[in-house]
Amino acid sequence: MVLIAGLSLCGHLAIRWTGPSRGIFWTGLLGGLASSTAATLALARRCRKDPAILRAASSGILAASAMMFLRMTALVLLLQPALWSSMGAAMVVGAATLLGASFLRLPSEAQSEATTPATDAGDVFDLSTALGFGLLLGVLALLTRAAQQWMGDAGLYALSLLSGLLDVDAILLTVMHMNGQGALPTQAATIAAGLAVVANMTMKTLLSWLIGGTALGWRVTFSFTAAMTAAALTAFMVSKA
């Protein structure tokens, strides 16, 4: 909940300092360093309130997910470099694809001034969003515990999918630790991380559709599909090399 409120504050300050479209882009980019899911939720809600910022909001959401891939890359390189050969190239390609799409969707200054009215900062600390996100976190925590207890050997993959709905870092750190101890083969660790990414991207797509609206949903879906396809093809080619 603190994270959501903090992102709302960061977005408010960024918009004040750099203007509506650029501020929203930086909200996504910097928010993705902490949680791309939370950043997507915040930007989708802002887009619903002000449809004129559609291009900027979609750009910010794509930038947030690009930062998620780069954050995963940094964690692997720093904590378990042995997994770089199986994960690294795919994560870099996914990040590059999303960053490219983000820059393409970012409005020019002229477009921003012509189409984007002054954006009301609204509530700096968005309590309703924070409470809803906290509730989701609690539900997922209970579900992941149940998955571990009930599903035995398949629990890791189920946990990856469930954890990935909210965040990828927790499961990534878990599989890296297990792989480092020799308790989890590299292929299984890679699959678990991949499932978490798929679940997380799916969740952010749904947030874009259900909260941000159809126009935002289409833009996010197209770019996410392109990035995931590029990353999957890269992983496949690496595995066959």
Short mmCIF file of N, CA, C and O in Angstrom, two decimals, residues 79-80 82-83 87 148 152-157 159-160 170-190 192-193:
data_model
loop_
_atom_site.label_atom_id
_atom_site.label_comp_id
_atom_site.label_asym_id
_atom_site.label_seq_id
_atom_site.Cartn_x
_atom_site.Cartn_y
_atom_site.Cartn_z
N LEU A 79 23.41 -11.94 -8.80
CA LEU A 79 23.21 -12.98 -7.80
C LEU A 79 23.41 -14.40 -8.30
O LEU A 79 23.77 -15.28 -7.52
N GLN A 80 23.16 -14.66 -9.57
CA GLN A 80 23.31 -16.02 -10.10
C GLN A 80 23.69 -15.97 -11.57
O GLN A 80 22.90 -16.30 -12.45
N ALA A 82 25.22 -17.84 -13.41
CA ALA A 82 25.13 -19.11 -14.13
C ALA A 82 23.84 -19.21 -14.94
O ALA A 82 23.78 -19.96 -15.93
N LEU A 83 22.81 -18.45 -14.53
CA LEU A 83 21.54 -18.49 -15.25
C LEU A 83 21.50 -17.52 -16.43
O LEU A 83 20.54 -17.50 -17.18
N MET A 87 18.73 -17.26 -19.55
CA MET A 87 17.72 -16.22 -19.39
C MET A 87 18.11 -14.87 -19.98
O MET A 87 17.25 -14.10 -20.43
N GLN A 148 1.84 -24.47 -2.63
CA GLN A 148 3.02 -25.20 -2.20
C GLN A 148 2.65 -26.46 -1.45
O GLN A 148 3.26 -27.52 -1.60
N GLY A 152 2.67 -30.39 -4.34
CA GLY A 152 3.90 -31.17 -4.33
C GLY A 152 4.95 -30.66 -5.29
O GLY A 152 5.31 -29.48 -5.27
N ASP A 153 5.45 -31.57 -6.16
CA ASP A 153 6.52 -31.22 -7.08
C ASP A 153 6.10 -30.14 -8.09
O ASP A 153 6.94 -29.40 -8.58
N ALA A 154 4.82 -30.09 -8.38
CA ALA A 154 4.34 -29.08 -9.33
C ALA A 154 4.11 -27.72 -8.66
O ALA A 154 3.79 -26.75 -9.32
N GLY A 155 4.32 -27.68 -7.35
CA GLY A 155 4.04 -26.45 -6.61
C GLY A 155 4.89 -25.27 -7.04
O GLY A 155 4.43 -24.14 -6.99
N LEU A 156 6.14 -25.55 -7.43
CA LEU A 156 7.01 -24.45 -7.84
C LEU A 156 6.45 -23.71 -9.04
O LEU A 156 6.43 -22.48 -9.07
N TYR A 157 5.97 -24.46 -10.05
CA TYR A 157 5.43 -23.82 -11.23
C TYR A 157 4.12 -23.10 -10.92
O TYR A 157 3.86 -22.01 -11.44
N LEU A 159 3.36 -21.86 -8.03
CA LEU A 159 3.77 -20.69 -7.26
C LEU A 159 4.30 -19.60 -8.18
O LEU A 159 4.04 -18.41 -7.96
N SER A 160 5.02 -19.99 -9.20
CA SER A 160 5.54 -19.01 -10.16
C SER A 160 4.41 -18.25 -10.84
O SER A 160 4.46 -17.02 -10.98
N ALA A 170 10.14 -11.88 -6.38
CA ALA A 170 10.16 -12.84 -5.30
C ALA A 170 10.44 -14.26 -5.81
O ALA A 170 11.30 -14.97 -5.28
N ILE A 171 9.74 -14.67 -6.86
CA ILE A 171 9.95 -16.02 -7.37
C ILE A 171 11.29 -16.13 -8.07
O ILE A 171 11.96 -17.17 -8.03
N LEU A 172 11.75 -15.07 -8.71
CA LEU A 172 13.05 -15.10 -9.36
C LEU A 172 14.16 -15.29 -8.34
O LEU A 172 15.08 -16.09 -8.54
N LEU A 173 14.09 -14.56 -7.23
CA LEU A 173 15.09 -14.72 -6.18
C LEU A 173 15.05 -16.12 -5.59
O LEU A 173 16.10 -16.71 -5.27
N THR A 174 13.85 -16.69 -5.47
CA THR A 174 13.71 -18.04 -4.93
C THR A 174 14.37 -19.07 -5.83
O THR A 174 15.15 -19.91 -5.37
N VAL A 175 14.08 -19.02 -7.13
CA VAL A 175 14.64 -20.02 -8.03
C VAL A 175 16.14 -19.83 -8.22
O VAL A 175 16.88 -20.80 -8.40
N MET A 176 16.62 -18.58 -8.14
CA MET A 176 18.06 -18.36 -8.24
C MET A 176 18.77 -18.96 -7.03
O MET A 176 19.84 -19.58 -7.16
N HIS A 177 18.18 -18.80 -5.85
CA HIS A 177 18.77 -19.36 -4.64
C HIS A 177 18.80 -20.89 -4.71
O HIS A 177 19.83 -21.51 -4.38
N MET A 178 17.69 -21.48 -5.14
CA MET A 178 17.63 -22.94 -5.24
C MET A 178 18.61 -23.46 -6.29
O MET A 178 19.27 -24.49 -6.10
N ASN A 179 18.72 -22.75 -7.40
CA ASN A 179 19.65 -23.16 -8.44
C ASN A 179 21.10 -23.06 -7.95
O ASN A 179 21.94 -23.93 -8.23
N GLY A 180 21.40 -22.01 -7.20
CA GLY A 180 22.74 -21.84 -6.67
C GLY A 180 23.13 -22.93 -5.69
O GLY A 180 24.30 -23.30 -5.59
N GLN A 181 22.13 -23.47 -4.97
CA GLN A 181 22.39 -24.54 -4.02
C GLN A 181 22.36 -25.93 -4.67
O GLN A 181 22.60 -26.92 -3.98
N GLY A 182 22.08 -25.97 -5.96
CA GLY A 182 22.00 -27.25 -6.65
C GLY A 182 20.70 -27.99 -6.44
O GLY A 182 20.57 -29.16 -6.80
N ALA A 183 19.72 -27.30 -5.85
CA ALA A 183 18.43 -27.94 -5.57
C ALA A 183 17.45 -27.82 -6.73
O ALA A 183 16.39 -28.45 -6.70
N LEU A 184 17.79 -27.03 -7.74
CA LEU A 184 16.88 -26.81 -8.87
C LEU A 184 17.69 -26.72 -10.15
O LEU A 184 18.59 -25.86 -10.25
N PRO A 185 17.42 -27.59 -11.13
CA PRO A 185 18.16 -27.52 -12.39
C PRO A 185 17.94 -26.20 -13.11
O PRO A 185 16.92 -25.53 -12.92
N THR A 186 18.88 -25.84 -13.95
CA THR A 186 18.80 -24.58 -14.69
C THR A 186 17.54 -24.51 -15.55
O THR A 186 16.88 -23.47 -15.63
N GLN A 187 17.19 -25.62 -16.20
CA GLN A 187 16.00 -25.61 -17.06
C GLN A 187 14.74 -25.34 -16.25
O GLN A 187 13.89 -24.54 -16.66
N ALA A 188 14.62 -25.96 -15.08
CA ALA A 188 13.44 -25.74 -14.25
C ALA A 188 13.39 -24.32 -13.73
O ALA A 188 12.32 -23.70 -13.66
N ALA A 189 14.56 -23.77 -13.37
CA ALA A 189 14.61 -22.38 -12.90
C ALA A 189 14.18 -21.42 -14.00
O ALA A 189 13.45 -20.45 -13.76
N THR A 190 14.63 -21.70 -15.21
CA THR A 190 14.27 -20.85 -16.35
C THR A 190 12.77 -20.91 -16.63
O THR A 190 12.13 -19.88 -16.90
N ALA A 192 10.39 -21.67 -14.49
CA ALA A 192 9.67 -21.01 -13.40
C ALA A 192 9.69 -19.49 -13.58
O ALA A 192 8.67 -18.82 -13.42
N ALA A 193 10.86 -18.94 -13.91
CA ALA A 193 10.95 -17.50 -14.13
C ALA A 193 10.10 -17.07 -15.33
O ALA A 193 9.43 -16.04 -15.30
#
